[in-house]
PDB file of C-alpha atoms in Angstrom:
ATOM      1  CA  MET U   1     -54.483  65.125 -91.325  1.00  0.00           C
ATOM      2  CA  ASN U   2     -56.179  62.039 -90.189  1.00  0.00           C
ATOM      3  CA  GLN U   3     -54.384  58.816 -90.627  1.00  0.00           C
ATOM      4  CA  ARG U   4     -56.185  55.960 -92.297  1.00  0.00           C
ATOM      5  CA  GLN U   5     -56.929  53.257 -89.680  1.00  0.00           C
ATOM      6  CA  PRO U   6     -55.724  49.730 -90.666  1.00  0.00           C
ATOM      7  CA  GLU U   7     -58.515  47.560 -91.888  1.00  0.00           C
ATOM      8  CA  PRO U   8     -59.306  44.784 -89.450  1.00  0.00           C
ATOM      9  CA  GLU U   9     -57.612  41.520 -90.489  1.00  0.00           C
ATOM     10  CA  HIS U  10     -59.896  39.156 -92.451  1.00  0.00           C
ATOM     11  CA  ARG U  11     -60.496  35.844 -90.791  1.00  0.00           C
ATOM     12  CA  PRO U  12     -62.090  33.055 -92.731  1.00  0.00           C
ATOM     13  CA  SER U  13     -65.392  32.120 -91.191  1.00  0.00           C
ATOM     14  CA  SER U  14     -65.820  28.762 -89.635  1.00  0.00           C
ATOM     15  CA  PRO U  15     -67.771  26.141 -91.656  1.00  0.00           C
ATOM     16  CA  ARG U  16     -71.481  26.419 -91.089  1.00  0.00           C
ATOM     17  CA  ARG U  17     -72.996  23.585 -89.230  1.00  0.00           C
ATOM     18  CA  GLY U  18     -76.387  23.171 -90.691  1.00  0.00           C
ATOM     19  CA  LYS U  19     -78.330  20.260 -92.111  1.00  0.00           C
ATOM     20  CA  ASP U  20     -75.048  18.344 -92.757  1.00  0.00           C
ATOM     21  CA  GLY U  21     -74.465  17.774 -89.154  1.00  0.00           C
ATOM     22  CA  ASP U  22     -70.811  17.226 -88.188  1.00  0.00           C
ATOM     23  CA  GLY U  23     -69.539  17.168 -91.696  1.00  0.00           C
ATOM     24  CA  ALA U  24     -66.989  14.659 -92.810  1.00  0.00           C
ATOM     25  CA  GLU U  25     -67.523  12.219 -89.944  1.00  0.00           C
ATOM     26  CA  ARG U  26     -71.308  12.331 -90.524  1.00  0.00           C
ATOM     27  CA  HIS U  27     -70.860  11.784 -94.282  1.00  0.00           C
ATOM     28  CA  GLU U  28     -68.470   8.736 -93.664  1.00  0.00           C
ATOM     29  CA  ALA U  29     -71.157   7.210 -91.331  1.00  0.00           C
ATOM     30  CA  ILE U  30     -73.823   7.682 -94.067  1.00  0.00           C
ATOM     31  CA  TYR U  31     -71.531   6.179 -96.726  1.00  0.00           C
ATOM     32  CA  ARG U  32     -70.962   3.161 -94.447  1.00  0.00           C
ATOM     33  CA  SER U  33     -74.711   2.714 -93.815  1.00  0.00           C
ATOM     34  CA  ILE U  34     -75.544   2.769 -97.582  1.00  0.00           C
ATOM     35  CA  SER U  35     -72.578   0.595 -98.539  1.00  0.00           C
ATOM     36  CA  ASP U  36     -73.574  -2.005 -95.899  1.00  0.00           C
ATOM     37  CA  ALA U  37     -77.257  -1.917 -96.956  1.00  0.00           C
ATOM     38  CA  ILE U  38     -76.072  -2.761-100.456  1.00  0.00           C
ATOM     39  CA  ILE U  39     -73.683  -5.496 -99.459  1.00  0.00           C
ATOM     40  CA  GLU U  40     -76.319  -6.949 -96.946  1.00  0.00           C
ATOM     41  CA  HIS U  41     -78.814  -7.002 -99.807  1.00  0.00           C
ATOM     42  CA  ARG U  42     -81.253  -4.749 -97.926  1.00  0.00           C
ATOM     43  CA  LEU U  43     -80.937  -2.412-100.902  1.00  0.00           C
ATOM     44  CA  LYS U  44     -81.233  -4.769-103.875  1.00  0.00           C
ATOM     45  CA  PRO U  45     -79.670  -4.339-107.316  1.00  0.00           C
ATOM     46  CA  GLY U  46     -81.563  -1.841-109.426  1.00  0.00           C
ATOM     47  CA  ALA U  47     -83.207  -0.115-106.478  1.00  0.00           C
ATOM     48  CA  ARG U  48     -83.428   3.620-106.914  1.00  0.00           C
ATOM     49  CA  LEU U  49     -81.621   5.845-104.520  1.00  0.00           C
ATOM     50  CA  ARG U  50     -83.444   9.248-104.661  1.00  0.00           C
ATOM     51  CA  GLU U  51     -81.398  12.077-103.319  1.00  0.00           C
ATOM     52  CA  ASP U  52     -84.448  13.830-101.766  1.00  0.00           C
ATOM     53  CA  ALA U  53     -85.515  10.742 -99.864  1.00  0.00           C
ATOM     54  CA  LEU U  54     -82.022   9.844 -98.585  1.00  0.00           C
ATOM     55  CA  SER U  55     -81.553  13.558 -97.586  1.00  0.00           C
ATOM     56  CA  GLU U  56     -84.791  13.287 -95.481  1.00  0.00           C
ATOM     57  CA  VAL U  57     -83.759   9.914 -93.978  1.00  0.00           C
ATOM     58  CA  PHE U  58     -80.364  10.975 -92.924  1.00  0.00           C
ATOM     59  CA  GLY U  59     -80.991  14.614 -92.285  1.00  0.00           C
ATOM     60  CA  VAL U  60     -78.230  15.916 -94.510  1.00  0.00           C
ATOM     61  CA  SER U  61     -78.399  18.121 -97.553  1.00  0.00           C
ATOM     62  CA  ARG U  62     -78.953  16.760-101.161  1.00  0.00           C
ATOM     63  CA  THR U  63     -75.544  18.110-101.999  1.00  0.00           C
ATOM     64  CA  GLY U  64     -73.940  15.964 -99.249  1.00  0.00           C
ATOM     65  CA  ILE U  65     -75.966  12.852-100.394  1.00  0.00           C
ATOM     66  CA  ARG U  66     -74.871  13.513-103.998  1.00  0.00           C
ATOM     67  CA  LYS U  67     -71.178  13.453-102.925  1.00  0.00           C
ATOM     68  CA  ILE U  68     -71.752  10.262-101.127  1.00  0.00           C
ATOM     69  CA  LEU U  69     -73.477   8.606-104.100  1.00  0.00           C
ATOM     70  CA  GLN U  70     -70.675   9.723-106.360  1.00  0.00           C
ATOM     71  CA  ARG U  71     -68.208   7.976-104.012  1.00  0.00           C
ATOM     72  CA  LEU U  72     -70.180   4.816-104.154  1.00  0.00           C
ATOM     73  CA  ALA U  73     -70.360   5.057-107.945  1.00  0.00           C
ATOM     74  CA  LEU U  74     -66.501   5.206-108.033  1.00  0.00           C
ATOM     75  CA  GLU U  75     -66.563   1.880-106.289  1.00  0.00           C
ATOM     76  CA  GLN U  76     -69.257   0.578-108.640  1.00  0.00           C
ATOM     77  CA  LEU U  77     -71.735  -0.173-105.889  1.00  0.00           C
ATOM     78  CA  VAL U  78     -74.059   2.614-107.314  1.00  0.00           C
ATOM     79  CA  THR U  79     -74.773   3.527-110.900  1.00  0.00           C
ATOM     80  CA  LEU U  80     -75.457   7.172-111.854  1.00  0.00           C
ATOM     81  CA  THR U  81     -77.625   7.593-114.941  1.00  0.00           C
ATOM     82  CA  PRO U  82     -78.464  11.032-116.523  1.00  0.00           C
ATOM     83  CA  ARG U  83     -82.070  12.176-115.879  1.00  0.00           C
ATOM     84  CA  ARG U  84     -82.724   9.063-113.871  1.00  0.00           C
ATOM     85  CA  GLY U  85     -80.338   9.471-110.862  1.00  0.00           C
ATOM     86  CA  ALA U  86     -78.763   6.839-108.852  1.00  0.00           C
ATOM     87  CA  SER U  87     -79.624   3.170-108.323  1.00  0.00           C
ATOM     88  CA  VAL U  88     -77.880   0.077-106.780  1.00  0.00           C
ATOM     89  CA  THR U  89     -75.604  -1.436-109.432  1.00  0.00           C
ATOM     90  CA  ARG U  90     -77.012  -4.452-111.041  1.00  0.00           C
ATOM     91  CA  PRO U  91     -74.047  -6.746-111.962  1.00  0.00           C
ATOM     92  CA  THR U  92     -74.538  -9.012-114.901  1.00  0.00           C
ATOM     93  CA  ALA U  93     -72.911 -12.368-115.619  1.00  0.00           C
ATOM     94  CA  ASP U  94     -70.503 -10.650-118.041  1.00  0.00           C
ATOM     95  CA  GLU U  95     -69.535  -8.062-115.515  1.00  0.00           C
ATOM     96  CA  ALA U  96     -68.998 -10.747-112.773  1.00  0.00           C
ATOM     97  CA  LYS U  97     -66.785 -12.649-115.229  1.00  0.00           C
ATOM     98  CA  ASP U  98     -64.853  -9.444-115.868  1.00  0.00           C
ATOM     99  CA  VAL U  99     -64.344  -8.593-112.171  1.00  0.00           C
ATOM    100  CA  PHE U 100     -63.059 -12.150-111.422  1.00  0.00           C
ATOM    101  CA  ASP U 101     -60.805 -12.248-114.510  1.00  0.00           C
ATOM    102  CA  ALA U 102     -59.260  -8.927-113.263  1.00  0.00           C
ATOM    103  CA  ARG U 103     -58.781 -10.393-109.852  1.00  0.00           C
ATOM    104  CA  GLN U 104     -57.054 -13.474-111.378  1.00  0.00           C
ATOM    105  CA  MET U 105     -54.620 -11.315-113.315  1.00  0.00           C
ATOM    106  CA  VAL U 106     -53.784  -8.908-110.396  1.00  0.00           C
ATOM    107  CA  GLU U 107     -54.075 -10.868-107.260  1.00  0.00           C
ATOM    108  CA  CYS U 108     -52.264 -14.024-108.439  1.00  0.00           C
ATOM    109  CA  GLY U 109     -49.448 -11.834-109.745  1.00  0.00           C
ATOM    110  CA  LEU U 110     -48.975 -10.208-106.305  1.00  0.00           C
ATOM    111  CA  MET U 111     -48.669 -13.431-104.437  1.00  0.00           C
ATOM    112  CA  PRO U 112     -44.928 -14.120-104.914  1.00  0.00           C
ATOM    113  CA  GLU U 113     -44.114 -10.649-103.711  1.00  0.00           C
ATOM    114  CA  VAL U 114     -46.373 -11.068-100.644  1.00  0.00           C
ATOM    115  CA  ALA U 115     -44.587 -14.386 -99.910  1.00  0.00           C
ATOM    116  CA  ARG U 116     -41.232 -12.618-100.178  1.00  0.00           C
ATOM    117  CA  ARG U 117     -42.156  -9.648 -97.947  1.00  0.00           C
ATOM    118  CA  ILE U 118     -44.593 -10.925 -95.300  1.00  0.00           C
ATOM    119  CA  THR U 119     -43.435 -10.934 -91.617  1.00  0.00           C
ATOM    120  CA  ALA U 120     -44.569 -13.438 -88.838  1.00  0.00           C
ATOM    121  CA  GLU U 121     -46.455 -10.592 -87.283  1.00  0.00           C
ATOM    122  CA  GLU U 122     -48.403  -9.939 -90.603  1.00  0.00           C
ATOM    123  CA  ALA U 123     -49.106 -13.573 -91.042  1.00  0.00           C
ATOM    124  CA  SER U 124     -50.587 -13.620 -87.605  1.00  0.00           C
ATOM    125  CA  GLU U 125     -52.729 -10.701 -88.447  1.00  0.00           C
ATOM    126  CA  LEU U 126     -54.030 -12.575 -91.545  1.00  0.00           C
ATOM    127  CA  ARG U 127     -54.884 -15.695 -89.436  1.00  0.00           C
ATOM    128  CA  ASP U 128     -56.868 -13.613 -87.148  1.00  0.00           C
ATOM    129  CA  MET U 129     -58.781 -12.074 -90.039  1.00  0.00           C
ATOM    130  CA  ALA U 130     -59.354 -15.614 -91.467  1.00  0.00           C
ATOM    131  CA  ARG U 131     -60.633 -16.744 -88.017  1.00  0.00           C
ATOM    132  CA  ARG U 132     -63.197 -13.911 -87.736  1.00  0.00           C
ATOM    133  CA  GLU U 133     -64.366 -14.711 -91.245  1.00  0.00           C
ATOM    134  CA  ARG U 134     -65.082 -18.371 -90.327  1.00  0.00           C
ATOM    135  CA  GLU U 135     -66.834 -17.314 -87.178  1.00  0.00           C
ATOM    136  CA  ALA U 136     -69.119 -15.005 -89.047  1.00  0.00           C
ATOM    137  CA  LEU U 137     -70.022 -17.750 -91.518  1.00  0.00           C
ATOM    138  CA  ARG U 138     -70.646 -20.270 -88.612  1.00  0.00           C
ATOM    139  CA  ALA U 139     -72.936 -17.594 -87.007  1.00  0.00           C
ATOM    140  CA  GLY U 140     -74.888 -17.111 -90.183  1.00  0.00           C
ATOM    141  CA  GLU U 141     -73.543 -13.498 -90.594  1.00  0.00           C
ATOM    142  CA  GLN U 142     -73.183 -13.606 -94.415  1.00  0.00           C
ATOM    143  CA  SER U 143     -72.689  -9.908 -94.973  1.00  0.00           C
ATOM    144  CA  THR U 144     -70.012  -9.708 -92.291  1.00  0.00           C
ATOM    145  CA  ALA U 145     -68.205 -12.759 -93.667  1.00  0.00           C
ATOM    146  CA  ILE U 146     -68.294 -11.125 -97.256  1.00  0.00           C
ATOM    147  CA  LYS U 147     -66.808  -7.944 -95.885  1.00  0.00           C
ATOM    148  CA  LEU U 148     -64.153  -9.830 -93.880  1.00  0.00           C
ATOM    149  CA  SER U 149     -63.241 -11.908 -96.915  1.00  0.00           C
ATOM    150  CA  ALA U 150     -62.817  -8.698 -98.963  1.00  0.00           C
ATOM    151  CA  ALA U 151     -60.724  -7.061 -96.229  1.00  0.00           C
ATOM    152  CA  PHE U 152     -58.440 -10.218 -96.210  1.00  0.00           C
ATOM    153  CA  HIS U 153     -57.896  -9.938 -99.953  1.00  0.00           C
ATOM    154  CA  GLU U 154     -57.260  -6.174 -99.710  1.00  0.00           C
ATOM    155  CA  ARG U 155     -54.817  -6.684 -96.889  1.00  0.00           C
ATOM    156  CA  LEU U 156     -52.862  -9.229 -98.975  1.00  0.00           C
ATOM    157  CA  ALA U 157     -52.590  -6.745-101.752  1.00  0.00           C
ATOM    158  CA  GLN U 158     -51.275  -4.130 -99.444  1.00  0.00           C
ATOM    159  CA  LEU U 159     -48.615  -6.523 -98.171  1.00  0.00           C
ATOM    160  CA  SER U 160     -47.178  -6.687-101.649  1.00  0.00           C
ATOM    161  CA  GLY U 161     -45.882  -3.109-101.209  1.00  0.00           C
ATOM    162  CA  ASN U 162     -47.539  -1.873-104.420  1.00  0.00           C
ATOM    163  CA  ALA U 163     -49.930   0.812-103.338  1.00  0.00           C
ATOM    164  CA  THR U 164     -51.457   1.436-106.730  1.00  0.00           C
ATOM    165  CA  LEU U 165     -52.362  -2.199-107.288  1.00  0.00           C
ATOM    166  CA  ALA U 166     -53.632  -2.548-103.744  1.00  0.00           C
ATOM    167  CA  GLU U 167     -56.040   0.332-104.266  1.00  0.00           C
ATOM    168  CA  PHE U 168     -57.206  -1.431-107.485  1.00  0.00           C
ATOM    169  CA  VAL U 169     -57.699  -4.654-105.656  1.00  0.00           C
ATOM    170  CA  GLY U 170     -59.789  -2.913-103.063  1.00  0.00           C
ATOM    171  CA  ARG U 171     -62.095  -1.580-105.605  1.00  0.00           C
ATOM    172  CA  LEU U 172     -62.386  -5.115-107.305  1.00  0.00           C
ATOM    173  CA  CYS U 173     -63.162  -6.499-103.877  1.00  0.00           C
ATOM    174  CA  SER U 174     -65.884  -3.974-103.234  1.00  0.00           C
ATOM    175  CA  ARG U 175     -67.526  -5.015-106.588  1.00  0.00           C
ATOM    176  CA  SER U 176     -67.012  -8.710-105.823  1.00  0.00           C
ATOM    177  CA  SER U 177     -68.693  -8.184-102.456  1.00  0.00           C
ATOM    178  CA  LEU U 178     -71.812  -6.854-104.194  1.00  0.00           C
ATOM    179  CA  ILE U 179     -71.683  -9.890-106.670  1.00  0.00           C
ATOM    180  CA  LEU U 180     -71.361 -12.327-103.791  1.00  0.00           C
ATOM    181  CA  ALA U 181     -74.074 -10.608-101.718  1.00  0.00           C
ATOM    182  CA  VAL U 182     -76.574 -10.798-104.668  1.00  0.00           C
ATOM    183  CA  TYR U 183     -75.578 -14.137-106.398  1.00  0.00           C
ATOM    184  CA  GLY U 184     -73.704 -16.119-103.718  1.00  0.00           C
ATOM    185  CA  ASN U 185     -75.050 -18.975-101.594  1.00  0.00           C
ATOM    186  CA  ALA U 186     -76.131 -18.295 -98.041  1.00  0.00           C
ATOM    187  CA  GLY U 187     -73.742 -19.473 -95.462  1.00  0.00           C
ATOM    188  CA  HIS U 188     -71.020 -20.035 -98.057  1.00  0.00           C
ATOM    189  CA  LEU U 189     -68.575 -17.824 -99.913  1.00  0.00           C
ATOM    190  CA  GLY U 190     -67.880 -20.277-102.720  1.00  0.00           C
ATOM    191  CA  CYS U 191     -64.690 -21.537-101.259  1.00  0.00           C
ATOM    192  CA  GLU U 192     -63.605 -23.724 -98.365  1.00  0.00           C
ATOM    193  CA  SER U 193     -63.543 -22.102 -94.929  1.00  0.00           C
ATOM    194  CA  HIS U 194     -59.897 -23.102 -94.464  1.00  0.00           C
ATOM    195  CA  ASP U 195     -58.694 -21.706 -97.762  1.00  0.00           C
ATOM    196  CA  HIS U 196     -57.334 -18.535 -96.406  1.00  0.00           C
ATOM    197  CA  ASP U 197     -55.478 -20.414 -93.687  1.00  0.00           C
ATOM    198  CA  ASP U 198     -54.035 -22.689 -96.318  1.00  0.00           C
ATOM    199  CA  LEU U 199     -52.948 -19.705 -98.480  1.00  0.00           C
ATOM    200  CA  ILE U 200     -51.223 -18.225 -95.311  1.00  0.00           C
ATOM    201  CA  GLY U 201     -49.359 -21.420 -94.919  1.00  0.00           C
ATOM    202  CA  TYR U 202     -47.804 -20.976 -98.344  1.00  0.00           C
ATOM    203  CA  PHE U 203     -46.667 -17.462 -97.331  1.00  0.00           C
ATOM    204  CA  GLU U 204     -45.083 -18.714 -94.159  1.00  0.00           C
ATOM    205  CA  ALA U 205     -43.147 -21.291 -96.243  1.00  0.00           C
ATOM    206  CA  GLY U 206     -42.053 -18.545 -98.544  1.00  0.00           C
ATOM    207  CA  ASN U 207     -43.638 -20.299-101.482  1.00  0.00           C
ATOM    208  CA  GLY U 208     -44.920 -17.629-103.741  1.00  0.00           C
ATOM    209  CA  GLU U 209     -45.584 -19.723-106.773  1.00  0.00           C
ATOM    210  CA  ARG U 210     -47.773 -22.225-104.792  1.00  0.00           C
ATOM    211  CA  ALA U 211     -49.502 -19.182-103.234  1.00  0.00           C
ATOM    212  CA  ALA U 212     -50.306 -17.874-106.705  1.00  0.00           C
ATOM    213  CA  ALA U 213     -51.595 -21.180-107.929  1.00  0.00           C
ATOM    214  CA  PHE U 214     -53.753 -21.591-104.793  1.00  0.00           C
ATOM    215  CA  MET U 215     -55.187 -18.088-105.135  1.00  0.00           C
ATOM    216  CA  SER U 216     -56.108 -18.864-108.781  1.00  0.00           C
ATOM    217  CA  ARG U 217     -58.084 -21.891-107.700  1.00  0.00           C
ATOM    218  CA  HIS U 218     -59.623 -20.022-104.813  1.00  0.00           C
ATOM    219  CA  LEU U 219     -60.979 -17.272-107.131  1.00  0.00           C
ATOM    220  CA  LYS U 220     -62.268 -19.798-109.689  1.00  0.00           C
ATOM    221  CA  ALA U 221     -64.106 -21.635-106.953  1.00  0.00           C
ATOM    222  CA  ILE U 222     -65.780 -18.405-105.718  1.00  0.00           C
ATOM    223  CA  GLU U 223     -66.760 -17.446-109.303  1.00  0.00           C
ATOM    224  CA  ALA U 224     -68.140 -20.952-109.974  1.00  0.00           C
ATOM    225  CA  SER U 225     -70.409 -20.872-106.963  1.00  0.00           C
ATOM    226  CA  LEU U 226     -72.395 -17.915-108.169  1.00  0.00           C
ATOM    227  CA  SER U 227     -76.030 -18.362-109.271  1.00  0.00           C
ATOM    228  CA  ILE U 228     -76.866 -15.235-111.346  1.00  0.00           C
ATOM    229  CA  ILE U 229     -80.585 -14.793-111.569  1.00  0.00           C
ATOM    230  CA  GLU U 230     -81.990 -11.314-112.727  1.00  0.00           C
ATOM    231  CA  GLU U 231     -84.264  -9.708-110.225  1.00  0.00           C
ATOM    232  CA  THR U 232     -87.066  -7.180-110.901  1.00  0.00           C
ATOM    233  CA  GLU U 233     -86.437  -3.604-109.967  1.00  0.00           C
ATOM    234  CA  GLU U 234     -88.158  -2.134-106.996  1.00  0.00           C
ATOM    235  CA  ALA U 235     -88.500   1.085-105.046  1.00  0.00           C
ATOM    236  CA  PRO U 236     -87.063   0.537-101.546  1.00  0.00           C
ATOM    237  CA  ASP U 237     -88.552   1.804 -98.328  1.00  0.00           C
ATOM    238  CA  LEU U 238     -85.553   3.848 -97.103  1.00  0.00           C
ATOM    239  CA  HIS U 239     -87.025   4.648 -93.836  1.00  0.00           C
ATOM    240  CA  SER U 240     -87.527   0.983 -93.009  1.00  0.00           C
ATOM    241  CA  ILE U 241     -84.042   0.019 -94.265  1.00  0.00           C
ATOM    242  CA  PHE U 242     -82.102   2.585 -92.292  1.00  0.00           C
ATOM    243  CA  GLY U 243     -84.427   2.560 -89.220  1.00  0.00           C
ATOM    244  CA  ARG U 244     -85.385   6.305 -89.469  1.00  0.00           C
TER     245      ARG U 244
END
């Protein structure tokens, strides 16, 4: 009687490398490219982001582009509308006020804890971030300065030790970056260039209450500097924007 031969062990097939290039790393690079184009105002508020056009520009599948757009929508840089698709979020005056009100409530509340926990090494790290932000502004690199400012505020929130609130602050800063890129003044972020250094001084002195009051004034100054003017919607030339 013939014995049944054991079936060969099933091994999962390796992921196919097709139109999506090298997968996660490629998608991360595309996400950064689109995010930067929005913050740098190369993609303007209201601009439509067609999946088929982006797929052609970046050489990835529409499914991959859809996932990237969904991620950008979670950060409120992109708006997804049924039957219309994706477009760059167009922040309104009310939305800008809501974002900065939320930042007031959360970030100011975190300042005493940051002052209590911060180390000399972390304060030095923050000073380096503030220096690079000032240098970007002096060089006229507005989008870089906006991103560095957002990174500074996100890092502050992380130093509070509250990961949940730090993640929330990160999302608020992404939204603020879009608002600043669209409605801010060129060469200026709505606050004094030394504001972040002054804030660090309060942390080094262990004065959390002064840091909270200073942060409140800092955020109000940024909000007050905005000039919100509605722009007409347009269809962007994606090949030109992304150099493809």
